[in-house]
CSV table of N, CA and C in Angstrom, one decimal:
chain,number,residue,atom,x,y,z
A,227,UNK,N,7.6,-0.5,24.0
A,227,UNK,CA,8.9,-0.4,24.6
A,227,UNK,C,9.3,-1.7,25.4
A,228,UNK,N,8.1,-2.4,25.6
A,228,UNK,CA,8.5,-3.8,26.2
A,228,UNK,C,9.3,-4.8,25.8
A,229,UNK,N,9.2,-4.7,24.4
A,229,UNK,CA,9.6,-5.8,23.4
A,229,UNK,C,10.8,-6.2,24.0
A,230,UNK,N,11.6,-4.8,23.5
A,230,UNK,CA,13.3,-4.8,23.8
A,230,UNK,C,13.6,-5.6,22.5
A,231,UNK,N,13.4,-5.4,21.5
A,231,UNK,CA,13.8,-6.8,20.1
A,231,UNK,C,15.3,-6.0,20.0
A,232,UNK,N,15.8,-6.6,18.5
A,232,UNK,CA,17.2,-6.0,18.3
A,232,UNK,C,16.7,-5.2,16.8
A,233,UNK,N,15.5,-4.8,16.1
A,233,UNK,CA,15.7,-4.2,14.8
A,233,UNK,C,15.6,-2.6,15.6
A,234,UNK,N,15.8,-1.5,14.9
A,234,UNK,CA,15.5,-0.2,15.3
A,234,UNK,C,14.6,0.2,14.6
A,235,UNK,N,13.5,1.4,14.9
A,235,UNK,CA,12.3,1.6,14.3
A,235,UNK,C,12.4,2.1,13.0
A,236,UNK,N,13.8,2.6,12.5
A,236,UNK,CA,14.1,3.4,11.4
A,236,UNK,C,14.7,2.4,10.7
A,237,UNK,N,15.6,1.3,11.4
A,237,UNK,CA,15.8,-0.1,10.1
A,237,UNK,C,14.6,-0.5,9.7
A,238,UNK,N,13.5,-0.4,10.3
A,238,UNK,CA,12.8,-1.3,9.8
A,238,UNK,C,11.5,-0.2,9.0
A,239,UNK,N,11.8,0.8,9.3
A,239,UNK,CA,11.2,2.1,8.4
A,239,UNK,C,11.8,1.4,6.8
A,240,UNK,N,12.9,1.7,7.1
A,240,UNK,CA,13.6,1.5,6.1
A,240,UNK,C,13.2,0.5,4.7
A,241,UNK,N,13.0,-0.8,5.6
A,241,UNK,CA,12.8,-1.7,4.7
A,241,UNK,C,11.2,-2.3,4.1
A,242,UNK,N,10.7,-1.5,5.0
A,242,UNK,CA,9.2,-1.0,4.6
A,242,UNK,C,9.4,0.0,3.4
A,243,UNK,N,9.8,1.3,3.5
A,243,UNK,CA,10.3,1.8,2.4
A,243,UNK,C,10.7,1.2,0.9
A,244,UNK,N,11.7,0.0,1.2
A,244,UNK,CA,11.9,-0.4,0.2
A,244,UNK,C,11.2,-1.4,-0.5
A,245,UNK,N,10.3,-2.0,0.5
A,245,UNK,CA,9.1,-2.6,-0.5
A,245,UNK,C,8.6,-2.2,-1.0
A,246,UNK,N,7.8,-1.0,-0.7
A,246,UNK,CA,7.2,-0.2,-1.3
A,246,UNK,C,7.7,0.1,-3.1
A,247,UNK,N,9.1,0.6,-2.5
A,247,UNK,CA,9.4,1.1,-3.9
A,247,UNK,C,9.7,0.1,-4.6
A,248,UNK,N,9.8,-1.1,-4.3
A,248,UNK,CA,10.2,-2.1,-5.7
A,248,UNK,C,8.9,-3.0,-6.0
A,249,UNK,N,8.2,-2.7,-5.5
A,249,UNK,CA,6.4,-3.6,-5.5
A,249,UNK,C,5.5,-2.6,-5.7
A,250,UNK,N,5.6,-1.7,-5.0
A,250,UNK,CA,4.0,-0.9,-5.0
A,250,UNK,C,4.3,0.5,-6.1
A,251,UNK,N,5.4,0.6,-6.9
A,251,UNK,CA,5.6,2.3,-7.5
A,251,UNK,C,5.0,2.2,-8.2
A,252,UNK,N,5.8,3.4,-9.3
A,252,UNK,CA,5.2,3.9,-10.3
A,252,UNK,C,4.7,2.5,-11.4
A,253,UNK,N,5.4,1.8,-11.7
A,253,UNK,CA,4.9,0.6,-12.4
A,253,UNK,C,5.1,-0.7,-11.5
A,254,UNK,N,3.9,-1.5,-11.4
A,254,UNK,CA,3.7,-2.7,-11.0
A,254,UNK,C,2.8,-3.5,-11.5
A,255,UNK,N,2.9,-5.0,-10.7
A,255,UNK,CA,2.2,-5.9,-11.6
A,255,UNK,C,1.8,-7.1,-10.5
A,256,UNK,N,1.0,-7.9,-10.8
A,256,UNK,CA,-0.2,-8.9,-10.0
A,256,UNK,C,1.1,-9.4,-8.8
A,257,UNK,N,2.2,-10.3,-9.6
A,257,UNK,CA,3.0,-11.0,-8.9
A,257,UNK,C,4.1,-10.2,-7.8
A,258,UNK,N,4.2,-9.0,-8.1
A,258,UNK,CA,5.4,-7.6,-7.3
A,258,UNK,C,4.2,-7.4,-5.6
A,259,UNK,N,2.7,-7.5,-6.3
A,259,UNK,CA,2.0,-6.7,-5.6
A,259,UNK,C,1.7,-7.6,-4.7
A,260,UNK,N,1.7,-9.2,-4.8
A,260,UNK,CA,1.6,-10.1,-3.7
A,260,UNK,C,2.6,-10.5,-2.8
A,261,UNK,N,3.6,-10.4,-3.7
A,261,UNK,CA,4.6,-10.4,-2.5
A,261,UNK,C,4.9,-9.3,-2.0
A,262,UNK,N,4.8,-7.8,-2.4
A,262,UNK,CA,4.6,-6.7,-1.2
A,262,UNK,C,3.3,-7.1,-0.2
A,263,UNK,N,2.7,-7.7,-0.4
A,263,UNK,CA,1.5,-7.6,0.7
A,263,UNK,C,2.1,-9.2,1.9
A,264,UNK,N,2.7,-10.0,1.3
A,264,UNK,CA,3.5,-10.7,2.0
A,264,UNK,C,4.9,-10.5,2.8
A,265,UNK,N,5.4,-9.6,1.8
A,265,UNK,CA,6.7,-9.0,2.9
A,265,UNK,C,6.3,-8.1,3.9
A,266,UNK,N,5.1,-7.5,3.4
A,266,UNK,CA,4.6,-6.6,4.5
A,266,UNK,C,4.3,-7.0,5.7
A,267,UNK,N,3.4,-7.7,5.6
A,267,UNK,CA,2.5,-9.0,6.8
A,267,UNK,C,3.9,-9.9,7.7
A,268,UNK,N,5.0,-10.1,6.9
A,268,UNK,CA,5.7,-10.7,7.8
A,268,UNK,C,6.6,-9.6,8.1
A,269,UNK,N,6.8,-8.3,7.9
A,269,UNK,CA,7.6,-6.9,8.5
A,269,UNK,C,7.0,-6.8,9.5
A,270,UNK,N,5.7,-6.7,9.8
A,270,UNK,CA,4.6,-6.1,10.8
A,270,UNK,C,4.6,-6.8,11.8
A,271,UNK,N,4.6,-8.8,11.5
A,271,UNK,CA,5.0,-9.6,12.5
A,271,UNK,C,6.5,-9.7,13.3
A,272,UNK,N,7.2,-9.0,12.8
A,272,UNK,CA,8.7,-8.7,13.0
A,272,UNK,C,8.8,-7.4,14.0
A,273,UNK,N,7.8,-6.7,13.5
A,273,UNK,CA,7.6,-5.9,14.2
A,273,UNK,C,7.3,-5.5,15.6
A,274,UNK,N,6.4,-6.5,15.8
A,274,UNK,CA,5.5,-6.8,17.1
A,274,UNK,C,6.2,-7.6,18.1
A,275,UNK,N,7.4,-8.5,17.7
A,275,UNK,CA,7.8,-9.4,18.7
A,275,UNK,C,9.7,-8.5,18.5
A,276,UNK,N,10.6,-7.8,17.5
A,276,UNK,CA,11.3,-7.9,17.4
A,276,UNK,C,12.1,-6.0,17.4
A,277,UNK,N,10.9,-5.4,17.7
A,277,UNK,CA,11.9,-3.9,17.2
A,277,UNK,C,12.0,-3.6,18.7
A,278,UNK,N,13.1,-2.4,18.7
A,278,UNK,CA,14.2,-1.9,19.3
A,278,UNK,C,13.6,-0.7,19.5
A,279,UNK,N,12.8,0.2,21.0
A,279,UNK,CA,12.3,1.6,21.0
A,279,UNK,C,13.5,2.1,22.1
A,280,UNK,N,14.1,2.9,22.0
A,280,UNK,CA,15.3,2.8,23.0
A,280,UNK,C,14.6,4.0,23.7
A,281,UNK,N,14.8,5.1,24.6
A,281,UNK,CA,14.6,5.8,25.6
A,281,UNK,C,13.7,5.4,26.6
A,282,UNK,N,13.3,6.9,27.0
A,282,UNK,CA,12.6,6.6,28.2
A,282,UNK,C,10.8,7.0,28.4
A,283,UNK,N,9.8,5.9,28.8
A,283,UNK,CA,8.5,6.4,28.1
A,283,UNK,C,8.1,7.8,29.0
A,284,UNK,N,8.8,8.3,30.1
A,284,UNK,CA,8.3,9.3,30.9
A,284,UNK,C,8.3,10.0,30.2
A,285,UNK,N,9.3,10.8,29.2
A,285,UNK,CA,10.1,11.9,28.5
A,285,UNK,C,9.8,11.5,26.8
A,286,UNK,N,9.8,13.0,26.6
A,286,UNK,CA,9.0,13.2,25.1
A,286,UNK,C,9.9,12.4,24.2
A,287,UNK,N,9.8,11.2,23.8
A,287,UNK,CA,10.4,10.0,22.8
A,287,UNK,C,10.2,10.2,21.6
A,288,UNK,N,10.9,10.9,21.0
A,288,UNK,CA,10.9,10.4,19.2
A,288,UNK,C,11.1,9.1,18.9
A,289,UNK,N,11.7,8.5,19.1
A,289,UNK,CA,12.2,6.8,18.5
A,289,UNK,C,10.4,5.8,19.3
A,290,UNK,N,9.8,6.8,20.1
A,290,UNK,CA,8.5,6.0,20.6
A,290,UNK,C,7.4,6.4,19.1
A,291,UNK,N,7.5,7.6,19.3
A,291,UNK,CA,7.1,8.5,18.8
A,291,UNK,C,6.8,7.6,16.8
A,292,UNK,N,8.0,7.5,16.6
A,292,UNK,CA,8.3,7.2,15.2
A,292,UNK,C,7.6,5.8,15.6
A,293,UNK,N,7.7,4.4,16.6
A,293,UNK,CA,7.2,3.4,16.4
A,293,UNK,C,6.0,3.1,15.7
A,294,UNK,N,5.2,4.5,16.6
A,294,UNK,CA,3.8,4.2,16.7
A,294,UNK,C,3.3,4.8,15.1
A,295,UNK,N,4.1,5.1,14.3
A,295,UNK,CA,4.1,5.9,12.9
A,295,UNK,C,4.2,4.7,12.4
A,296,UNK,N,5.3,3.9,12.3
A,296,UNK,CA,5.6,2.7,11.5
A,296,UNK,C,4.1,1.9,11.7
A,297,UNK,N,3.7,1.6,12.8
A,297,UNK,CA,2.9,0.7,13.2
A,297,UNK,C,1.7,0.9,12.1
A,298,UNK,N,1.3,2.5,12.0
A,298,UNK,CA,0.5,2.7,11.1
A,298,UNK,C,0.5,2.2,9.6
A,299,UNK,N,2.2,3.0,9.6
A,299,UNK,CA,2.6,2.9,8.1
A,299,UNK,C,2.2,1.0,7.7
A,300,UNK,N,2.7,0.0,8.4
A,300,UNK,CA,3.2,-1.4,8.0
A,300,UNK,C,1.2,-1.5,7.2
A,301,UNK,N,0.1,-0.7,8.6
A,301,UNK,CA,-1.0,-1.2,7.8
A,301,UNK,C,-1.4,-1.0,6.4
A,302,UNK,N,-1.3,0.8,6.6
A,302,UNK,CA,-1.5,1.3,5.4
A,302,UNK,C,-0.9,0.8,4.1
A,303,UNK,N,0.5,0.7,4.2
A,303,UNK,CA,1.3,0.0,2.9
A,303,UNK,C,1.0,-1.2,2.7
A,304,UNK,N,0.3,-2.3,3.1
A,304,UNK,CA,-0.7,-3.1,2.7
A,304,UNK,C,-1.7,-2.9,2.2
A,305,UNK,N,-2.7,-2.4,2.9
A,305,UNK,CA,-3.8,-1.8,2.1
A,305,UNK,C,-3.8,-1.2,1.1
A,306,UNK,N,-2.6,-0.4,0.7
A,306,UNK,CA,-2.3,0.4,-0.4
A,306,UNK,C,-2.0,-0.9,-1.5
A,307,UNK,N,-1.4,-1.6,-0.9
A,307,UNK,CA,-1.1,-2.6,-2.0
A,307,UNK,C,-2.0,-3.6,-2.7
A,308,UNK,N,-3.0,-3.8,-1.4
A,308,UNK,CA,-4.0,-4.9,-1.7
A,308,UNK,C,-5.2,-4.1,-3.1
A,309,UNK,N,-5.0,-2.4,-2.4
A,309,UNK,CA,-6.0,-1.7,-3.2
A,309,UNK,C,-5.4,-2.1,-5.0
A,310,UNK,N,-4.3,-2.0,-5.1
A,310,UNK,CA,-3.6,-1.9,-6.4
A,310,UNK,C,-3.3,-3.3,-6.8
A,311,UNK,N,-3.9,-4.3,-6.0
A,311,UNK,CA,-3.6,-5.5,-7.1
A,311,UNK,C,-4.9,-5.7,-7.4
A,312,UNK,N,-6.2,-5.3,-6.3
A,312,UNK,CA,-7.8,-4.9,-6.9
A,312,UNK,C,-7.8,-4.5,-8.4
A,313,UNK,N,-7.3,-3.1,-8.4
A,313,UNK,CA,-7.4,-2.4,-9.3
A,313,UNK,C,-6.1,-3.1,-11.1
A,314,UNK,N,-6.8,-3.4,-11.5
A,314,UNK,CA,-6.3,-4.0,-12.8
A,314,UNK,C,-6.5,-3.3,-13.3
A,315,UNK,N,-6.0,-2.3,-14.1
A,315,UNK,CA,-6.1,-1.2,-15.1
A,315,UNK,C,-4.4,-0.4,-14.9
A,316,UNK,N,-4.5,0.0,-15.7
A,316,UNK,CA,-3.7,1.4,-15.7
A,316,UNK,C,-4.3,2.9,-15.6
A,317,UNK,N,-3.8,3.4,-14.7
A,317,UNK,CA,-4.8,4.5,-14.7
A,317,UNK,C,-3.9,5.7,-13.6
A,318,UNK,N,-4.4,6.8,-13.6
A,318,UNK,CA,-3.8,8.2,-12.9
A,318,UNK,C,-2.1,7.9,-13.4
A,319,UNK,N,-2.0,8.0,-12.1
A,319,UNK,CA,0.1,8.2,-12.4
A,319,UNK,C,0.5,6.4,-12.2
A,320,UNK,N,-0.1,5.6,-12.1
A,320,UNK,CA,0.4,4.1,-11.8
A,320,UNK,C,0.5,3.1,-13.3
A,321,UNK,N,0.9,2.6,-13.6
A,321,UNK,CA,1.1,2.0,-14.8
A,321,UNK,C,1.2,0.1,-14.0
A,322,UNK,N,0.0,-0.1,-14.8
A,322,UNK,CA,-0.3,-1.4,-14.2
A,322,UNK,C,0.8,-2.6,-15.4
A,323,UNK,N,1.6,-3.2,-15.1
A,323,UNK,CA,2.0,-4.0,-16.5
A,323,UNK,C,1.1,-5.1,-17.7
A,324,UNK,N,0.4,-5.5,-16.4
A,324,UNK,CA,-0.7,-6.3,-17.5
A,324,UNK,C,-1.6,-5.5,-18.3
A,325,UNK,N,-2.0,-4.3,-18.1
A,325,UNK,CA,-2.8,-3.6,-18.7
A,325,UNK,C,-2.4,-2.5,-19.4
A,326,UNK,N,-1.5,-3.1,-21.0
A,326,UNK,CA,-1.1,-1.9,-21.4
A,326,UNK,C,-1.3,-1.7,-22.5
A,327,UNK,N,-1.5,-1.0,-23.7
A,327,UNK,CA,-1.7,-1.3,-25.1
A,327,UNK,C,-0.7,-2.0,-25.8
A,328,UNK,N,-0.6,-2.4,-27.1
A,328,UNK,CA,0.5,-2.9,-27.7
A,328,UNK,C,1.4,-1.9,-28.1
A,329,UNK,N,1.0,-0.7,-28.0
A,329,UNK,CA,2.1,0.7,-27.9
A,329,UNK,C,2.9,0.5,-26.8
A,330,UNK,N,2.1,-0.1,-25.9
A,330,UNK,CA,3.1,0.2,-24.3
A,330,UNK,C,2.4,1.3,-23.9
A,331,UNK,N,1.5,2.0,-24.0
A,331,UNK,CA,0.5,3.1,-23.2
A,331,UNK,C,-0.6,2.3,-22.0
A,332,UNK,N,-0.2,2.9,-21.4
A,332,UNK,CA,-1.6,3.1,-20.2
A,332,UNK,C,-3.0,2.3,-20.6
A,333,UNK,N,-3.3,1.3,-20.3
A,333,UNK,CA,-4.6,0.5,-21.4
A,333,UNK,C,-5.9,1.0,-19.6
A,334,UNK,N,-7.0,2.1,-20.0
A,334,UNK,CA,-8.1,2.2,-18.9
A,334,UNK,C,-8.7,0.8,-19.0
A,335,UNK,N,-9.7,0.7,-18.0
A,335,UNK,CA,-10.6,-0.8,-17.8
A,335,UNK,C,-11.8,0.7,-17.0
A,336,UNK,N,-13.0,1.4,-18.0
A,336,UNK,CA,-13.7,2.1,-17.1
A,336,UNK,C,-14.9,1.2,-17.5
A,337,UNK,N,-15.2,0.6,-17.7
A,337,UNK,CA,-16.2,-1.1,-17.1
A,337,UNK,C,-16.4,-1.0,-16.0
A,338,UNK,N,-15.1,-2.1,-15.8
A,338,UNK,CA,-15.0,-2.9,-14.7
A,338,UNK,C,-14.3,-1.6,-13.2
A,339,UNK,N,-13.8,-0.8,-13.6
A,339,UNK,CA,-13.2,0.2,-12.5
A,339,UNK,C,-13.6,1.6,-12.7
A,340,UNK,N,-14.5,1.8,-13.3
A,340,UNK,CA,-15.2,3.6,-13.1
A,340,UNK,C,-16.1,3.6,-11.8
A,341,UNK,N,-15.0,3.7,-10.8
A,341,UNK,CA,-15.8,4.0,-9.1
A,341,UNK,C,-14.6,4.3,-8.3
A,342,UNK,N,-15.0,4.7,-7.2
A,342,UNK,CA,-14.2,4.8,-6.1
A,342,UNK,C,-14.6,3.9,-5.4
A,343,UNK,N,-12.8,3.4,-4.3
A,343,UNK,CA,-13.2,1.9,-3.6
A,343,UNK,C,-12.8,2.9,-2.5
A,344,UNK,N,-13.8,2.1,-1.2
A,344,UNK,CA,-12.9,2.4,0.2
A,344,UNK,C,-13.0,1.0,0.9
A,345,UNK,N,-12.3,1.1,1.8
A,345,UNK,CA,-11.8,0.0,2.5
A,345,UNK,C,-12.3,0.1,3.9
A,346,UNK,N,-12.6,-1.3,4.7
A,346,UNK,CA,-13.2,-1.0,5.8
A,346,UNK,C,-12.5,-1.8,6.6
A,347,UNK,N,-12.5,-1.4,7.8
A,347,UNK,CA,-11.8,-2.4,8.8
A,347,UNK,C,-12.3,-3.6,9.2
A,348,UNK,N,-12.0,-4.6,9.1
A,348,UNK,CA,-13.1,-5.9,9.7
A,348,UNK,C,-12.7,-6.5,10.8
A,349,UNK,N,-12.2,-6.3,11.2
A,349,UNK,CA,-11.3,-6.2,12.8
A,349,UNK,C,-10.0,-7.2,12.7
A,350,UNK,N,-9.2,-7.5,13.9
A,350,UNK,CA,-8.1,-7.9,14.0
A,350,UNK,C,-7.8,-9.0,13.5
A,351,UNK,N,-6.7,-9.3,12.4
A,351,UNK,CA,-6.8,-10.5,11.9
A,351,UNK,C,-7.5,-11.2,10.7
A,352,UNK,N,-8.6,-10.1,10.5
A,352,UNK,CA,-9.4,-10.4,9.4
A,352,UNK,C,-9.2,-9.1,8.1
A,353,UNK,N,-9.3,-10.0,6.8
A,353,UNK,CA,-9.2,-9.1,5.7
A,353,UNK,C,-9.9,-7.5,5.5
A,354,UNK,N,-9.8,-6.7,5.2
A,354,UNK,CA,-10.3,-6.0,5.5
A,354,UNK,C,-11.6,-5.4,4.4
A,355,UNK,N,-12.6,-5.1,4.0
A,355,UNK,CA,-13.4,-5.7,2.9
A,355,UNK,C,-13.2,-4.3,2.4
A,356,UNK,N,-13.3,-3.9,1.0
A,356,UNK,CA,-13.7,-3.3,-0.1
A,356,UNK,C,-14.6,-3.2,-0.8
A,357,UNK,N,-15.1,-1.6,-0.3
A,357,UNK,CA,-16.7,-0.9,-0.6
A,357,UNK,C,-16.5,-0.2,-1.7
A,358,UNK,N,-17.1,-0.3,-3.1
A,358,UNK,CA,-17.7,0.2,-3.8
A,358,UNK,C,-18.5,1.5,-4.4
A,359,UNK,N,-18.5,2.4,-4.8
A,359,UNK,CA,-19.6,3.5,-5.1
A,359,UNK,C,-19.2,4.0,-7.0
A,360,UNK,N,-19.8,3.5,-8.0
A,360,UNK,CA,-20.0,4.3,-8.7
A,360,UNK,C,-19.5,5.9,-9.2
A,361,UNK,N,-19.1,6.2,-10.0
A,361,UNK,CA,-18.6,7.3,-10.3
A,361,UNK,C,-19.3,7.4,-11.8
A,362,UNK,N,-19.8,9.4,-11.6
A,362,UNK,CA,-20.9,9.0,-12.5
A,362,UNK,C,-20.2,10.6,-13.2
A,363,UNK,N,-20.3,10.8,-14.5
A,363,UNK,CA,-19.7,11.7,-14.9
A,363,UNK,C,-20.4,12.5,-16.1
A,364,UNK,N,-20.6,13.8,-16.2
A,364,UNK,CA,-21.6,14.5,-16.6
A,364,UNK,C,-21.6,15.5,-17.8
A,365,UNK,N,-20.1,15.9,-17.3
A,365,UNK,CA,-19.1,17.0,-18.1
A,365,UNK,C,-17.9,16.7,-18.8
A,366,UNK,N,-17.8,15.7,-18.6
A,366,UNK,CA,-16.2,15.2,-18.8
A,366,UNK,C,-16.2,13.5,-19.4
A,367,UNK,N,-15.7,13.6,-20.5
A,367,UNK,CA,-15.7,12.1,-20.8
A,367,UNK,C,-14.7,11.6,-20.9
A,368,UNK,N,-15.0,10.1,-20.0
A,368,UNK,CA,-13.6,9.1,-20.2
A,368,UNK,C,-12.8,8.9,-21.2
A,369,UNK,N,-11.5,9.3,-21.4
A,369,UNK,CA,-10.5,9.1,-22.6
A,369,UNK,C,-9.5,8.4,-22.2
A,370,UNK,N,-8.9,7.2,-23.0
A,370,UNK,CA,-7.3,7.2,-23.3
A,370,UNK,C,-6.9,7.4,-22.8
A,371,UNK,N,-5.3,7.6,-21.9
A,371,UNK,CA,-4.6,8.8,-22.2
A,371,UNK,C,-3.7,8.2,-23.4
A,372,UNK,N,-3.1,9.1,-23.8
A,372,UNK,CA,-1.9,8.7,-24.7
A,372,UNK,C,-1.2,9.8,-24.5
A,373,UNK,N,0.4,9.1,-24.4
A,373,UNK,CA,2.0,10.3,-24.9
A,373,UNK,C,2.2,10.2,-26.0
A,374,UNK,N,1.9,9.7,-27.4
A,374,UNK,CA,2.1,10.3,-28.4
A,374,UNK,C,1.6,11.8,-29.0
């Protein structure tokens, strides 16, 4: 509430929003996904020196309320995005561009990506590292998909 900047927490909801949807959706690709993780990083720094929390901190604040949501969101929507330019394949509901068959279908990479990643925090300022585990499968075998 100190800041006093001039964006409001929902303009700038906003345009976090729309990064998202023109870099991080249903289809993306290496170059969409670095500059979402750049527009992000410079929204977040916009954020910190320049948004707008208007009421009062004694009294139950939605517009405080919502800041402290964005704040989260700016991280997460990075991380989400860093996770998806990691991940080179096409796979679940995401359609990666570089990775597609010459049909235009969904091309898997279960090599190099049959695991689950998690992400760790490496503290302020620093990248945040991505952990590793295998996925091991017993009953079900890796396929394709295809819409034909």
């Amino acid at each position: 509430m100190n800041i006093n900047g001039k964006r409001t927490v929902d303009d700038m909801h906003k345009e976090l929003g729309l990064i998202m949807w023109d870099y991080c959706g249903m289809a993306r690709n290496d170059a969409g996904l670095k500059t979402a993780i750049q527009k992000i990083q410079a929204l977040r720094e916009e954020f910190w020196e320049n948004v707008s929390v208007s009421g009062n901190r004694k009294d139950f604040n939605q517009t405080l309320e919502k800041g402290y949501r964005l704040a989260d969101y700016l991280e997460f929507g990075e991380l989400l995005a860093r996770d998806a330019l990691m991940r080179e394949e096409s796979c679940g509901g995401h359609f990666r561009e570089e990775s597609q068959t010459e049909e235009n279908e969904a091309k898997r990479d279960d090599e190099k990506f049959c695991h689950v990643a998690a992400w760790e925090y490496a503290g302020e300022g620093k990248d945040p590292i991505r952990n590793t585990e295998p996925l091991v499968f017993e009953n079900v075998k890796l396929t394709q998909r295809s819409y034909k």
